[in-house]
mmCIF file of N, CA and C in Angstrom:
data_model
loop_
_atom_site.group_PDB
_atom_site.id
_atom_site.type_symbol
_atom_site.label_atom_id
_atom_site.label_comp_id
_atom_site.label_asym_id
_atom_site.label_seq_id
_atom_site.Cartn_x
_atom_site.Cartn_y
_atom_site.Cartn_z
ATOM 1 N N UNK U 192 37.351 158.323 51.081
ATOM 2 C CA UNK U 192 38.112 157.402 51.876
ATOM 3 C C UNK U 192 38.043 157.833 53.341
ATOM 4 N N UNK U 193 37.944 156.842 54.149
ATOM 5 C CA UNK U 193 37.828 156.791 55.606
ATOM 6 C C UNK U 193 38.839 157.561 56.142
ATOM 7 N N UNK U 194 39.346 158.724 56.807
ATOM 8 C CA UNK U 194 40.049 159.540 57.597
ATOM 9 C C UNK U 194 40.685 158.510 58.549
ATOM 10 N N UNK U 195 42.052 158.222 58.979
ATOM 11 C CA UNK U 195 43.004 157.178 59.749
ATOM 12 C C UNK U 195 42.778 157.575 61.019
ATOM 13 N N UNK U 196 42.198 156.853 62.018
ATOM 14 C CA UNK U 196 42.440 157.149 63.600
ATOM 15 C C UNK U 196 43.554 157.019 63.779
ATOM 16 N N UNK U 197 43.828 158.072 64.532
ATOM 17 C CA UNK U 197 45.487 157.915 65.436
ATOM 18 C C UNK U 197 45.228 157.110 66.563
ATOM 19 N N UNK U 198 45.917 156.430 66.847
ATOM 20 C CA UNK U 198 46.081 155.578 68.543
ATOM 21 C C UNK U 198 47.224 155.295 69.258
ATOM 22 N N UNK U 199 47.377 155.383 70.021
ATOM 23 C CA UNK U 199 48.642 155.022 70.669
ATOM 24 C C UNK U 199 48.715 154.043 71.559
ATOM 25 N N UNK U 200 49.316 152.858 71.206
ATOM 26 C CA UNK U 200 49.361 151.569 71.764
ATOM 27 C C UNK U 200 50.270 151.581 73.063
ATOM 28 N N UNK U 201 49.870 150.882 74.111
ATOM 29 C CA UNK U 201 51.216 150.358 74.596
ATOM 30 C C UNK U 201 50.549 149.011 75.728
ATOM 31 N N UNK U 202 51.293 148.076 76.038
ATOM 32 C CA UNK U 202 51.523 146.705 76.793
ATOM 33 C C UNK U 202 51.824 146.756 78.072
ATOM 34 N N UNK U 203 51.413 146.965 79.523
ATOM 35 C CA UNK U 203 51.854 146.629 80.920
ATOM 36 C C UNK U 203 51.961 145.819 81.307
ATOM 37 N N UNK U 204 52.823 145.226 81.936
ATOM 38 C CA UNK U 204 52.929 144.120 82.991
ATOM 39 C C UNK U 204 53.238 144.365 83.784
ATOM 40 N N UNK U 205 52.112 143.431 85.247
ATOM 41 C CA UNK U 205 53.122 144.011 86.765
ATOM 42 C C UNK U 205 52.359 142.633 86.956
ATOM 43 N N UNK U 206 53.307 141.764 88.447
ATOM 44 C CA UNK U 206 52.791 140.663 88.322
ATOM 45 C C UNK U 206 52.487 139.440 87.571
ATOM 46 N N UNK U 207 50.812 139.075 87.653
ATOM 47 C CA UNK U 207 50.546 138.235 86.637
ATOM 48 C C UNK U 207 49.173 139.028 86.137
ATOM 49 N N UNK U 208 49.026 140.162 85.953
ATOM 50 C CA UNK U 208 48.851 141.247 85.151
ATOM 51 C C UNK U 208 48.996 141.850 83.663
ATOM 52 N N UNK U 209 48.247 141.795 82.950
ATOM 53 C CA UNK U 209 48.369 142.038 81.863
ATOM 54 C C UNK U 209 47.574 143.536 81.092
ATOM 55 N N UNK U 210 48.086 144.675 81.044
ATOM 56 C CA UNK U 210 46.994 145.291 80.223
ATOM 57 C C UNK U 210 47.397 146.233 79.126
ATOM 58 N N UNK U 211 46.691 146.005 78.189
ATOM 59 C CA UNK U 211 46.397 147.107 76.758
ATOM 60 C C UNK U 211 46.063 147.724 76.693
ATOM 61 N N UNK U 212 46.768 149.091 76.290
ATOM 62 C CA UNK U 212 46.162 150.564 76.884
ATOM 63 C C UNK U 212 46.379 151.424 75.956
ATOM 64 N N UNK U 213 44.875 151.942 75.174
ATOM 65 C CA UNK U 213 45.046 152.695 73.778
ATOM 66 C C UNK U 213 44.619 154.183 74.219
ATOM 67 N N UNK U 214 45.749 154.874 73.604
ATOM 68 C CA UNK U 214 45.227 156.318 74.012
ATOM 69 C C UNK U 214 45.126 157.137 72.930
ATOM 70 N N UNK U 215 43.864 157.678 72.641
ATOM 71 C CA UNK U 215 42.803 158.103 71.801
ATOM 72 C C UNK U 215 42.926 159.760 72.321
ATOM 73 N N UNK U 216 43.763 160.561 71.039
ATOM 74 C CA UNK U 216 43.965 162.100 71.290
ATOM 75 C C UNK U 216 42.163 162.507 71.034
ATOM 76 N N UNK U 217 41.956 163.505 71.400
ATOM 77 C CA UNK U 217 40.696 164.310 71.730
ATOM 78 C C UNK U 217 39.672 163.956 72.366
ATOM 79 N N UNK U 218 40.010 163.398 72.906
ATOM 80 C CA UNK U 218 38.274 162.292 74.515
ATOM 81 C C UNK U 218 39.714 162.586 75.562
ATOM 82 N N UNK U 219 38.305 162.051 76.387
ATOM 83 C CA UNK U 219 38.746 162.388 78.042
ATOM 84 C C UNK U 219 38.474 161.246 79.178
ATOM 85 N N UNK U 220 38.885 160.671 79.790
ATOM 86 C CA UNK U 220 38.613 159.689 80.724
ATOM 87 C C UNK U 220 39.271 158.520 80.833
ATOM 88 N N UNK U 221 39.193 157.425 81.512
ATOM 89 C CA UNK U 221 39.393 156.146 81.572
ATOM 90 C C UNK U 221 38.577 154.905 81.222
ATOM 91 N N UNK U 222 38.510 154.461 80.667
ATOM 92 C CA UNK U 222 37.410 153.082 80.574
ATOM 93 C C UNK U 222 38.567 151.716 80.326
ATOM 94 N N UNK U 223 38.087 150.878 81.663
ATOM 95 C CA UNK U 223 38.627 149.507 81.610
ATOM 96 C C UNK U 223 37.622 148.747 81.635
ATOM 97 N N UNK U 224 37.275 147.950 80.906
ATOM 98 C CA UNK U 224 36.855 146.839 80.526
ATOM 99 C C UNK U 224 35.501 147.118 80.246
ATOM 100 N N UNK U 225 35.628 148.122 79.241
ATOM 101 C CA UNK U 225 34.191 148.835 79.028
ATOM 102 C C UNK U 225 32.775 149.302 80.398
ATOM 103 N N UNK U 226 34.141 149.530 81.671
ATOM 104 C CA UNK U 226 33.513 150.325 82.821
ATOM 105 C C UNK U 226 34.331 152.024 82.936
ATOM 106 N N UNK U 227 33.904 152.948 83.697
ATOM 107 C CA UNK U 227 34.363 153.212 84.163
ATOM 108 C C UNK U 227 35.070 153.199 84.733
ATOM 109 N N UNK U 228 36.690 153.813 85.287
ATOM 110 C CA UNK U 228 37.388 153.651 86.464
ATOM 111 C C UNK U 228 36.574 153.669 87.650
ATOM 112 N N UNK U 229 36.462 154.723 88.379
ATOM 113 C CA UNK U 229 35.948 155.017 89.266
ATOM 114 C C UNK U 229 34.969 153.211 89.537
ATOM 115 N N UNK U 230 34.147 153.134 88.862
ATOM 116 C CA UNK U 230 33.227 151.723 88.881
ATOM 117 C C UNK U 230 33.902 150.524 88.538
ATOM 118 N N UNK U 231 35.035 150.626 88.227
ATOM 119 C CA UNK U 231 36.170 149.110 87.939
ATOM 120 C C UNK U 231 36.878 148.954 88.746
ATOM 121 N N UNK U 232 37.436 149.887 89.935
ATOM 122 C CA UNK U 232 38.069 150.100 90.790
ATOM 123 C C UNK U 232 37.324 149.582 92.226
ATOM 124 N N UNK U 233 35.756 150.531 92.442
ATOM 125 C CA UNK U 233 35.268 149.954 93.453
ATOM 126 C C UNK U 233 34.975 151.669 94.316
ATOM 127 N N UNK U 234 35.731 152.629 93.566
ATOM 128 C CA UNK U 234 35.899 153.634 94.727
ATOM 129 C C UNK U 234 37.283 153.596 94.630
ATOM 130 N N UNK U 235 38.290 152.720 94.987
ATOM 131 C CA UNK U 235 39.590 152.788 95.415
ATOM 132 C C UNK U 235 40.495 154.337 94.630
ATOM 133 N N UNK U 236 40.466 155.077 95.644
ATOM 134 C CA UNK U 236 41.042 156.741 94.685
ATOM 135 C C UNK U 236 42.332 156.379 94.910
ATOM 136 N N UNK U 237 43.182 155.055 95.757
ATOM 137 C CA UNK U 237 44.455 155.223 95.287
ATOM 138 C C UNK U 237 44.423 154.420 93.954
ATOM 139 N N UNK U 238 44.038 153.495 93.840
ATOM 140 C CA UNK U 238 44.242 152.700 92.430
ATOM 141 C C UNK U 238 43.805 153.717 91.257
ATOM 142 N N UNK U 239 43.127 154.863 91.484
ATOM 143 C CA UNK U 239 42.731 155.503 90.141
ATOM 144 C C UNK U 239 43.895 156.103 89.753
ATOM 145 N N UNK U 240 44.753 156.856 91.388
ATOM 146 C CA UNK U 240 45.583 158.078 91.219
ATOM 147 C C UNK U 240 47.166 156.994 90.714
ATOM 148 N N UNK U 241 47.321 155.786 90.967
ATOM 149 C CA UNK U 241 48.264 154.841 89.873
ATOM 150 C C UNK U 241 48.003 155.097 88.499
ATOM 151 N N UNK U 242 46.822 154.700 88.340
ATOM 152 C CA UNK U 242 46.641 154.628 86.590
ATOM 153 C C UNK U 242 46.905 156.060 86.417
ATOM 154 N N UNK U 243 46.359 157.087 87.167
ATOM 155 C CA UNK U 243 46.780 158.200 86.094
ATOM 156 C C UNK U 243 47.865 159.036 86.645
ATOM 157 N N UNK U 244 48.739 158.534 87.513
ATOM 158 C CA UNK U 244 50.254 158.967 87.483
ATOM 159 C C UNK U 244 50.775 159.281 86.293
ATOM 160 N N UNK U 245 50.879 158.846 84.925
ATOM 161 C CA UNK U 245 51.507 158.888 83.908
ATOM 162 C C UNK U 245 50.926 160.314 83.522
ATOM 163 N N UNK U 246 50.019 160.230 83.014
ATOM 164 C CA UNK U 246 48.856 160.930 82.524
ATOM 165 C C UNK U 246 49.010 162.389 82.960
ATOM 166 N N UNK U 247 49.054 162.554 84.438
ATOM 167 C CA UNK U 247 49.081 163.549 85.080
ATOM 168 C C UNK U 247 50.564 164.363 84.751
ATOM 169 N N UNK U 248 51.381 163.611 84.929
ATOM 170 C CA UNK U 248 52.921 163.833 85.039
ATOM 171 C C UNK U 248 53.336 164.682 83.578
ATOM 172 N N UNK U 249 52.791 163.912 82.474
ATOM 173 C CA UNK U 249 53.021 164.626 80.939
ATOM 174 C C UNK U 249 52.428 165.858 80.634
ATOM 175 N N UNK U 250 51.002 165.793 82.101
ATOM 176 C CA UNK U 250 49.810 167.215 81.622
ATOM 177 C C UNK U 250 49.121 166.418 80.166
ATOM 178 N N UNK U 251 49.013 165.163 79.983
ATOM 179 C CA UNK U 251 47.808 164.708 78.794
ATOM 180 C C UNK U 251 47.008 164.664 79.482
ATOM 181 N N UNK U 252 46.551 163.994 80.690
ATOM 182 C CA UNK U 252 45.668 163.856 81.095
ATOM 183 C C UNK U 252 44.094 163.936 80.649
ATOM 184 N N UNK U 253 43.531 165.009 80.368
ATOM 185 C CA UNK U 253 42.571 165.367 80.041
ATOM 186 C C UNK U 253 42.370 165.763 78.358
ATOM 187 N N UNK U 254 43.801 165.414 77.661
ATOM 188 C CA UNK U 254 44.253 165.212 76.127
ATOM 189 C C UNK U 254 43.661 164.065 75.682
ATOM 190 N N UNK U 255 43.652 162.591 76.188
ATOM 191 C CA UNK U 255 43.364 161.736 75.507
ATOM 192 C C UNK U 255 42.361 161.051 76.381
ATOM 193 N N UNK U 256 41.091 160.280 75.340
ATOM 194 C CA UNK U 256 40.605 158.917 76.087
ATOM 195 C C UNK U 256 41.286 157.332 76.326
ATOM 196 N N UNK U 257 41.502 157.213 77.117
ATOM 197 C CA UNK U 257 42.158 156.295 77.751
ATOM 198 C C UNK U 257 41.438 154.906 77.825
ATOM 199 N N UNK U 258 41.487 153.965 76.621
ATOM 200 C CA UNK U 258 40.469 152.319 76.462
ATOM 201 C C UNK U 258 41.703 150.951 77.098
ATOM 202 N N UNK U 259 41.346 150.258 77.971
ATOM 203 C CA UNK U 259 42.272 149.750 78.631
ATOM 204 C C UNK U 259 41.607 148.506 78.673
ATOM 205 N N UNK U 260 42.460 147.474 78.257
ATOM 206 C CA UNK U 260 41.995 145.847 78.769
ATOM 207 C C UNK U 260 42.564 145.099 79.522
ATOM 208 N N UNK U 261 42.425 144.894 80.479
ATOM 209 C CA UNK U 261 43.266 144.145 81.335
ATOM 210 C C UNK U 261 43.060 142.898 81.851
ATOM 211 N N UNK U 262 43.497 141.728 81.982
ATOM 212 C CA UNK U 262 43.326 140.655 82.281
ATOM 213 C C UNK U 262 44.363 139.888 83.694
ATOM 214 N N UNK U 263 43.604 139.120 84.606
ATOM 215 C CA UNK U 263 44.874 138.272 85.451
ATOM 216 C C UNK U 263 45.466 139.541 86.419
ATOM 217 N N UNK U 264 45.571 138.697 87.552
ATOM 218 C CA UNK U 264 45.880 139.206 88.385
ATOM 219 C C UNK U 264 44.751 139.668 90.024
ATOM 220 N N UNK U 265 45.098 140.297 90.522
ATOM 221 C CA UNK U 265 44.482 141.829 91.083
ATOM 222 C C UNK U 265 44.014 142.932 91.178
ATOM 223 N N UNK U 266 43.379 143.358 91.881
ATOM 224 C CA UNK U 266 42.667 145.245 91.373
ATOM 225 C C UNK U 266 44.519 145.899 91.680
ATOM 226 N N UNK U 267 45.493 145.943 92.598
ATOM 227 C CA UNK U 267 46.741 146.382 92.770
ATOM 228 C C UNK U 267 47.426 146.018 91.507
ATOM 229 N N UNK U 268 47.631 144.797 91.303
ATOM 230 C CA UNK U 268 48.461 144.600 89.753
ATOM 231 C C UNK U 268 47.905 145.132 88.967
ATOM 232 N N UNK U 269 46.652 144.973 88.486
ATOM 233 C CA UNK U 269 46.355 145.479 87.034
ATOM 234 C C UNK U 269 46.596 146.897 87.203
ATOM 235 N N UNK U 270 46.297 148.155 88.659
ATOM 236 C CA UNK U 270 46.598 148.988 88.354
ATOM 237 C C UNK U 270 47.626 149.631 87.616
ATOM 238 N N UNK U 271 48.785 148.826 88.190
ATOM 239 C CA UNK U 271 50.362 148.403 88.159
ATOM 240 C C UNK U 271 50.016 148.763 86.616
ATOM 241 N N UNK U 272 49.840 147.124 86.381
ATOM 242 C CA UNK U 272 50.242 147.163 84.592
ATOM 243 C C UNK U 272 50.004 148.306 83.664
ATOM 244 N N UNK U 273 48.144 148.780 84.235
ATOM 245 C CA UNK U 273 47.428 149.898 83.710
ATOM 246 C C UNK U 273 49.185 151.268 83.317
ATOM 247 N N UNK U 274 49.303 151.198 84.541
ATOM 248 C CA UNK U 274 50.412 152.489 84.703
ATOM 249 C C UNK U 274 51.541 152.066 83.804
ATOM 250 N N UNK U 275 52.114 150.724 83.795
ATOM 251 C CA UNK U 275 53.056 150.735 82.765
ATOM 252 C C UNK U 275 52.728 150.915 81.120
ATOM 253 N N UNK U 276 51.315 150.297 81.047
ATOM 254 C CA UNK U 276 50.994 150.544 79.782
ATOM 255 C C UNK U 276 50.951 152.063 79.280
ATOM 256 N N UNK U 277 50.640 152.641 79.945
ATOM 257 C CA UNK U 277 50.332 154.022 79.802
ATOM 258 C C UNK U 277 51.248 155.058 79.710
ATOM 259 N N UNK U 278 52.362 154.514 80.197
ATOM 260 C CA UNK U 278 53.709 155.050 79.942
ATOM 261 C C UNK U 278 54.432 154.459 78.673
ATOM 262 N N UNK U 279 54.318 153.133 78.455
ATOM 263 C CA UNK U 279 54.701 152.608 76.971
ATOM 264 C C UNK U 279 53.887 153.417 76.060
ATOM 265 N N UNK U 280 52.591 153.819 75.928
ATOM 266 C CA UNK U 280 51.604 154.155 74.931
ATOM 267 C C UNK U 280 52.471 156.067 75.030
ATOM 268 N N UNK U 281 52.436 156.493 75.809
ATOM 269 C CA UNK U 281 52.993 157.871 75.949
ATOM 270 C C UNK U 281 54.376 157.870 74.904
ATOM 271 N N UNK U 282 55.248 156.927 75.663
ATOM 272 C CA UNK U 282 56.455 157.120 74.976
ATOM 273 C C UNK U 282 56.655 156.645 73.546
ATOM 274 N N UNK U 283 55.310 156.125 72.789
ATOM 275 C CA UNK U 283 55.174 155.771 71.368
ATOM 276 C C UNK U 283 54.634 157.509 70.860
ATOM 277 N N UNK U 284 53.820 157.823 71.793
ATOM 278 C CA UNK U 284 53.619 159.207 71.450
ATOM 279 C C UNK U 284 54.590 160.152 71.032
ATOM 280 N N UNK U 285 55.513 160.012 71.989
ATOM 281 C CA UNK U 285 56.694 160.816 71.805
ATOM 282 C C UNK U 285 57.932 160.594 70.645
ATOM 283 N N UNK U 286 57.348 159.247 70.342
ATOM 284 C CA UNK U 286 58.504 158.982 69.504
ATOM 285 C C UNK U 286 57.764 159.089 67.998
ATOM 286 N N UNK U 287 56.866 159.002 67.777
ATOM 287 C CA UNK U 287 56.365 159.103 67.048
ATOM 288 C C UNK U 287 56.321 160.729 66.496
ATOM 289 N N UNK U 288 56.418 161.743 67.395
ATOM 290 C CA UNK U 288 56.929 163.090 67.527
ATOM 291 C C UNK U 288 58.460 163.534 66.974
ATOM 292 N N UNK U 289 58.818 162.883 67.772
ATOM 293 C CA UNK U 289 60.405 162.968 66.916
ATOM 294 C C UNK U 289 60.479 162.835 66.002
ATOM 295 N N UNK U 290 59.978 161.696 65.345
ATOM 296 C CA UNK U 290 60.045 161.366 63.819
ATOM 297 C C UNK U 290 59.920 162.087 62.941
ATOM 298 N N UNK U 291 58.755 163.039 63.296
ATOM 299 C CA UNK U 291 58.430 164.368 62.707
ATOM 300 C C UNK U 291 59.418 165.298 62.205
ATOM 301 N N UNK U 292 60.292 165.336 63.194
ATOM 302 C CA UNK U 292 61.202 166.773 63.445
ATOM 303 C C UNK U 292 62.428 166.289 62.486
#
């Protein structure tokens, strides 16, 4: 039988912004919309250092791969959303932790 991926879901909205942001324990990076950050962004190192405010703040950062879909809006909103999602997907992490204990 197939071994269960773990994932951790979570939903952003900022604006008219929408994004889905699965975070995948043992990979490393960002990919939105099956690009790179760095190359979905344009360059923009403040819009990268939004999305990974969360990331940074917990020290996962470099814990999980980060698959993100985002739709509507702006390169500023979706960052937006990016960051809320990523904090919803964290705090499923965490709760999902507790449960444990």
């Amino acid at each position: 039988m197939a071994e269960k991926m773990t994932q951790y879901l979570g939903t952003g909205r900022r604006k008219t912004s929408v994004a889905r942001v699965r975070l995948i324990p043992g990979g490393q990076g960002v990919e939105i919309n099956g690009k790179a950050m760095d190359e979905y962004f344009g360059g923009r190192a403040i819009l990268s250092k939004i999305v990974e405010q969360p990331l940074a703040l917990t020290e996962t950062l470099n814990k999980f791969a980060v698959k993100v879909n985002v739709v509507g809006g702006g390169n500023s909103g979706q960052a937006g959303a990016i960051r809320h999602g990523c904090c919803k997907s964290i705090i499923t992490l965490l709760m999902k932790g507790l449960k444990k204990l």
